[in-house]
Each structure stands twice: as structure tokens, then as C-alpha cells.
Coordinates of C-alpha atoms and ligand atoms in Angstrom, one line a residue:
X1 CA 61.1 133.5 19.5
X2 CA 58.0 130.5 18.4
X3 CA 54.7 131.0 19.8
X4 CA 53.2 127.5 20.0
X5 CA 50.0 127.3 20.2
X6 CA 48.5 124.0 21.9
X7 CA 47.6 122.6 25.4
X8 CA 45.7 119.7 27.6
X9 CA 44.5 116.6 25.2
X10 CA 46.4 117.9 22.2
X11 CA 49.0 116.5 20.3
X12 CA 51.2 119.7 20.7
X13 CA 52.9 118.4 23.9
X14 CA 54.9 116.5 21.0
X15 CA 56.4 120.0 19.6
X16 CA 57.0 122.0 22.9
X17 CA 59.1 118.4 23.6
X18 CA 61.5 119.4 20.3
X19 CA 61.6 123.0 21.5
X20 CA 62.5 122.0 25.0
X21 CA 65.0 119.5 23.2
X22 CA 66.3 121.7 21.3
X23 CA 66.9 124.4 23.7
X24 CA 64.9 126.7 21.7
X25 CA 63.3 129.5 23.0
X26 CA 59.5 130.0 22.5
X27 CA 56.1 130.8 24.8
X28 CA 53.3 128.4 25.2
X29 CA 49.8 129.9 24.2
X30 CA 47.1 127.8 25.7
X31 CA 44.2 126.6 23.9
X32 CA 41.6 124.5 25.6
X33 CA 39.9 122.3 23.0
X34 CA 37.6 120.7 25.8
X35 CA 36.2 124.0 26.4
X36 CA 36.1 124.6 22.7
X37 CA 38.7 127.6 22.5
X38 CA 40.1 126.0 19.2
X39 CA 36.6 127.1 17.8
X40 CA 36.7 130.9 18.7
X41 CA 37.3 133.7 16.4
X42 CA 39.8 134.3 17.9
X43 CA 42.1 131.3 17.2
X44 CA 40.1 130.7 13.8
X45 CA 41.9 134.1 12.6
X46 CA 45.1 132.2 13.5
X47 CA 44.0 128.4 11.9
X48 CA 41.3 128.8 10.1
X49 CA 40.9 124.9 10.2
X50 CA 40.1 125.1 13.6
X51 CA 42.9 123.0 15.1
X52 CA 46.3 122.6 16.9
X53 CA 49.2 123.0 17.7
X54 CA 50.1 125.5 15.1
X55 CA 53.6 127.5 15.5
X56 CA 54.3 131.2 14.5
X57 CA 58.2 131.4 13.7
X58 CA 60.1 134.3 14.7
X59 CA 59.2 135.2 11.0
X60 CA 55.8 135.7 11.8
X61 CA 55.2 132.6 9.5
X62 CA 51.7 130.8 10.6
X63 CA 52.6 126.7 10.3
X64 CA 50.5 123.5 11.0
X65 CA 50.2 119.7 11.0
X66 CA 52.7 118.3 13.9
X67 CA 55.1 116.4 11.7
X68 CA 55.8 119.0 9.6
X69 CA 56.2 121.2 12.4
X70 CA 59.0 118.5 14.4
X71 CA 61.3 118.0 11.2
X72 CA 60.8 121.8 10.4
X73 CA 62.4 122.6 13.6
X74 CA 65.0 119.8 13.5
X75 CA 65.7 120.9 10.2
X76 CA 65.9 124.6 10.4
X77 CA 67.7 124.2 13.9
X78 CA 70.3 121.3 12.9
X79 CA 69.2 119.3 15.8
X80 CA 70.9 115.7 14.3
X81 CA 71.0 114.0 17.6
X82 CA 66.8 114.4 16.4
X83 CA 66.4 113.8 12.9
X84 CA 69.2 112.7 10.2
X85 CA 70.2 115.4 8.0
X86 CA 68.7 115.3 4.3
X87 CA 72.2 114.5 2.9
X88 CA 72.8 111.2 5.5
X89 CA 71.5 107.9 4.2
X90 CA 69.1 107.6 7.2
X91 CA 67.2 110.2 6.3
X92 CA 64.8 108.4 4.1
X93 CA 64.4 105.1 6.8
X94 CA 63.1 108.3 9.1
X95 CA 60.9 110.2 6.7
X96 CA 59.0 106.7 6.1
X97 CA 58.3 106.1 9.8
X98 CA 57.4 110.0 10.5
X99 CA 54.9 110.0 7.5
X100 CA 53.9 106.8 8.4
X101 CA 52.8 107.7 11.6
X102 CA 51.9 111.4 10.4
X103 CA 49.0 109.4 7.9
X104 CA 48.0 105.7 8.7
X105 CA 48.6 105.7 12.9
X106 CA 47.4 109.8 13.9
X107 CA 44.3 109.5 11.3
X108 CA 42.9 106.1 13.5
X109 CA 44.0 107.8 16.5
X110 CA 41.5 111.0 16.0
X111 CA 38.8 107.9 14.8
X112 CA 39.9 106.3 18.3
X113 CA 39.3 109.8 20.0
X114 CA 36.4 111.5 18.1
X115 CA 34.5 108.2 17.4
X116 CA 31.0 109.9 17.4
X117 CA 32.3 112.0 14.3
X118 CA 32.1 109.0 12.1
X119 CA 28.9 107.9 13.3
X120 CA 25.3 107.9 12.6
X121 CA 24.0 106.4 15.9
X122 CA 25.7 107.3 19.8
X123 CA 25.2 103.2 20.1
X124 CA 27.6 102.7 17.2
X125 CA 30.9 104.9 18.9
X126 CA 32.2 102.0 20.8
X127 CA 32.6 99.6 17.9
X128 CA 34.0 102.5 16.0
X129 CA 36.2 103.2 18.9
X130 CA 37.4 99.4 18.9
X131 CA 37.5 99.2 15.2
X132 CA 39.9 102.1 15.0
X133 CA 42.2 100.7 17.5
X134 CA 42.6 97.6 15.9
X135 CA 43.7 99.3 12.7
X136 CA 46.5 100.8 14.6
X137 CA 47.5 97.7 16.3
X138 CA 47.5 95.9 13.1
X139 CA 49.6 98.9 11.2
X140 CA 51.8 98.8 14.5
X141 CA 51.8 94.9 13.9
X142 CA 54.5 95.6 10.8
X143 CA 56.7 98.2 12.9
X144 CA 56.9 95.7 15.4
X145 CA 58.6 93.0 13.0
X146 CA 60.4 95.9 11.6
X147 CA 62.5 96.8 15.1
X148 CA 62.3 93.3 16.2
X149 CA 65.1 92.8 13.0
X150 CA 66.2 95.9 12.8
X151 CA 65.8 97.7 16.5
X152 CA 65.4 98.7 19.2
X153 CA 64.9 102.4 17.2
X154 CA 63.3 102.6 14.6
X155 CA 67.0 104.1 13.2
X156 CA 68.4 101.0 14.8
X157 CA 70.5 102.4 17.7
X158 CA 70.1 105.8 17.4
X159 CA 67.2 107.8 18.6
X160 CA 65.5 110.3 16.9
X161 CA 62.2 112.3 16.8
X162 CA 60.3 109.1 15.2
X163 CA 60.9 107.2 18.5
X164 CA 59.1 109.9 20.7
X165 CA 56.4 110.7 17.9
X166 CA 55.8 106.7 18.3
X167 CA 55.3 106.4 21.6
X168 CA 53.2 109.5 22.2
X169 CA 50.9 107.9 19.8
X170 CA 51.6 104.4 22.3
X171 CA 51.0 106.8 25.4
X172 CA 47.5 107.2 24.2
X173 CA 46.6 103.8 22.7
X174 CA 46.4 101.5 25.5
X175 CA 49.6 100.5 27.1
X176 CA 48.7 97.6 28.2
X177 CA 47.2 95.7 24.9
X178 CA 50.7 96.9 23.6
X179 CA 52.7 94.9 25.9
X180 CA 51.2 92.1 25.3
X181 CA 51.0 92.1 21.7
X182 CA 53.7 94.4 20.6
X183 CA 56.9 93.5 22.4
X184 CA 59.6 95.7 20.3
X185 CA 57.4 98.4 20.3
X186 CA 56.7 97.9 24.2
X187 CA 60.5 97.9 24.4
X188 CA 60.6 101.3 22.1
X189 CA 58.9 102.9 24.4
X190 CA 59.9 101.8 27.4
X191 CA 63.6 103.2 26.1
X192 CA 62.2 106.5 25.2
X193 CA 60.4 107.2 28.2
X194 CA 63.8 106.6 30.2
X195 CA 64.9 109.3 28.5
X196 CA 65.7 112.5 30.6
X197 CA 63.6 115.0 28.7
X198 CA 61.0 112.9 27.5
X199 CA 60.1 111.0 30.6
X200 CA 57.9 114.2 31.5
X201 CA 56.0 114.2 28.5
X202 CA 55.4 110.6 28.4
X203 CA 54.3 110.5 31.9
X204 CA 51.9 113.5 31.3
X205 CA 50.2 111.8 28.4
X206 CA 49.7 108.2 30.1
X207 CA 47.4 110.3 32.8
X208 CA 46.3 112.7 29.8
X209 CA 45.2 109.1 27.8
X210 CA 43.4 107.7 31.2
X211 CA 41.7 111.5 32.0
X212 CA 40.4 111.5 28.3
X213 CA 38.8 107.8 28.3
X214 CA 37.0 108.7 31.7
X215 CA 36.0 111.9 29.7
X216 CA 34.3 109.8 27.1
X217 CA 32.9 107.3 29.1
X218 CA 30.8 110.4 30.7
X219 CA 30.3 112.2 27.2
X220 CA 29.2 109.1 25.4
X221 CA 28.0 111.2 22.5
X222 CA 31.2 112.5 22.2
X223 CA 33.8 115.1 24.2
X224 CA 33.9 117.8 21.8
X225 CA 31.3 118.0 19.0
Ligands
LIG1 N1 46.7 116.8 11.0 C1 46.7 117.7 12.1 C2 45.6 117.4 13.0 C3 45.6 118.3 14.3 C4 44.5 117.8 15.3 O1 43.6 117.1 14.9 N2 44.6 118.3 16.5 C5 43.6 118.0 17.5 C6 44.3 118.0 18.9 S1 45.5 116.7 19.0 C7 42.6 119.1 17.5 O2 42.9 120.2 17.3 N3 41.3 118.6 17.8 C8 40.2 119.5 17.9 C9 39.1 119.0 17.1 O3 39.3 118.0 16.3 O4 38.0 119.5 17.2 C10 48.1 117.5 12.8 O5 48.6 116.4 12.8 O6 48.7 118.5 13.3

């Protein structure tokens, strides 16, 4: 069995949605980072880098980062309908757009989050905030053109685990900005969140995105230090 370890406002919803997925079977530890449980001794003895989701295999092996952790289990479990096997021409099309959003969209996304962490002055965390989401609508700019051609997945028709990585990422950008500016990408996720088993996930981190922003507007100097 996995232990994942994860929880409210983290990005681990994104691996208990493969495990569910992939009808694998695992237990949910809960770690609440508003409350700063990812800094106790505790879970530092399990991630010393002070951060989830991380997942112990049935090994005992102690993994991290998130996209390492969704094509590991695709991978190890064989779940094609989720990612392309490494022998089928897709696969590098889908390792671009899983690293891609793995480096250039999740690192403005933490700036978007944690604005006051690259910040001298509390009065400067709003311009950072805005700065960082224009990044990602710019960098989601070129995967717009990119399913607009070659869509409405970013594997054309089939689905896979770079859909739903996308549009968690879209879940917590704001929805409405990419609407009206990103119409494949709009029309990505509107796809993947008619989806049976990710429709609950999606839904959860729309109210998770709104929950947080009303979170920062009463921490202005920042949620979690
Ligand atoms: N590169 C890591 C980053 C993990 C990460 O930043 N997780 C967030 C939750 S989504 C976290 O633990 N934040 C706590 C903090 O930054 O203090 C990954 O993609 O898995």
C-alpha cells in the first residue's frame, strides 16, 4: 500500500487523483500546512525539505516533487489510458507538457501563492502577486496556440495525466481571466472537469483557490511564513 502524504491547499490532491484513477490502494496522511504541520519534526524526519505531497511506496521508498510522483505511478502501474508508455511516440509530446508545467507554470504558481517570500516590503506582494500571474498567462499564451492546432488535449484526442495537471494549475489561477484570454485552454478544462473522477477534484480546488485568496487578503504579509 502508498501512504501519501498531503492535504487542504496543497498540490497533492493532484496524486490521490492518479491513485484513485488508478484504482490503487493507499491511505491519506494529513498535513496542514496552514497550521504549519509541514514544519514539525515530525514530518521534517519524513521530507527534510519541509514540503508536500511526498509518497512512501509499498517499498518503504520516501519520494517527492508531484510530477515525478504522477508518471512514477503511471509508469510503475501501466496506467496508459494516463500517460503513453516510454516505447509509444507520444510519449515525448507528454513528457514536454508535464515538465513544462512541472518548471515554468508550478514555480509562478508558488510566486502567485507565497508572494511575500520574494519580497522586501508587505506593500510590494500584490504587484508580485500580479506579476507572477502574468508570467503564467503569457507561458499559457503558447499552450493555447499549441491545442488551438493541435487540440482539444494536449495529446490531441486522448487524455492523459497532462490534461488534469493543467487544469489544477487553471483551478487555482483565476478562471475567469482564462476564459477570456485562453479559449483552448478554457475548453481543456472545461473537458477535464466533465470527467467522472476528476470533476471532484476540480470542484474542490476552484473553492480551495477562492478559500486561499480570502486567506491572503486577511494575511497580507503572507499565509504561511
Ligand atoms: N517542487 C515541489 C514543490 C512542493 C510544494 O511547494 N508544495 C507546497 C504545497 S502545494 C508546500 O508544501 N508548501 C509549503 C511551503 O511552501 O511552506 C513539487 O512540485 O512537489
Amino acid at each position: 500500500m502508498y501512504i501519501l502524504y498531503g492535504g487542504d491547499y496543497t498540490r497533492a490532491a493532484l496524486v490521490q487523483w492518479l491513485l484513485d484513477e488508478g484504482k490503487l490502494d493507499y491511505e491519506l496522511k494529513k498535513v496542514d500546512i496552514i497550521k504549519n504541520e509541514h514544519r514539525t519534526a515530525e514530518f521534517l524526519a519524513i521530507n527534510p525539505a519541509g514540503l508536500v505531497p511526498v509518497l512512501v511506496t509499498p517499498e518503504g521508498d520516501t519520494l517527492h516533487e508531484v510530477a515525478a510522483l504522477l508518471v512514477y505511478l503511471a509508469d510503475r502501474h501501466q496506467l496508459t489510458n494516463l500517460a503513453p508508455a516510454p516505447d509509444d511516440p507520444l510519449r515525448g509530446r507528454f513528457l514536454s507538457a508535464v515538465f513544462h508545467i512541472a518548471s515554468d507554470i508550478q514555480a509562478e504558481m508558488k510566486r502567485f501563492h507565497f508572494p511575500h517570500r520574494f519580497s522586501l516590503r508587505t506593500e510590494d506582494n500584490g504587484r508580485i502577486q500580479e506579476m507572477a500571474k502574468d508570467l503564467v498567462l503569457s507561458r499559457l499564451e503558447v499552450v493555447d496556440a499549441r491545442l488551438a492546432k493541435g487540440g482539444p488535449y494536449t495529446l490531441g484526442d486522448r487524455f492523459s495525466l497532462a490534461d488534469f495537471y493543467l487544469s489544477f494549475w487553471i483551478a487555482l489561477l483565476d478562471r475567469h481571466t482564462v476564459r477570456q484570454r485562453l479559449r483552448s485552454v478554457a475548453r481543456l478544462y472545461d473537458l477535464v472537469r466533465n470527467r467522472p473522477g476528476a470533476s471532484r477534484y476540480l470542484v474542490e480546488t476552484e473553492k480551495m483557490a477562492d478559500d486561499y485568496a480570502e486567506l491572503m487578503r486577511r494575511n497580507p504579509c503572507g499565509v504561511i511564513a
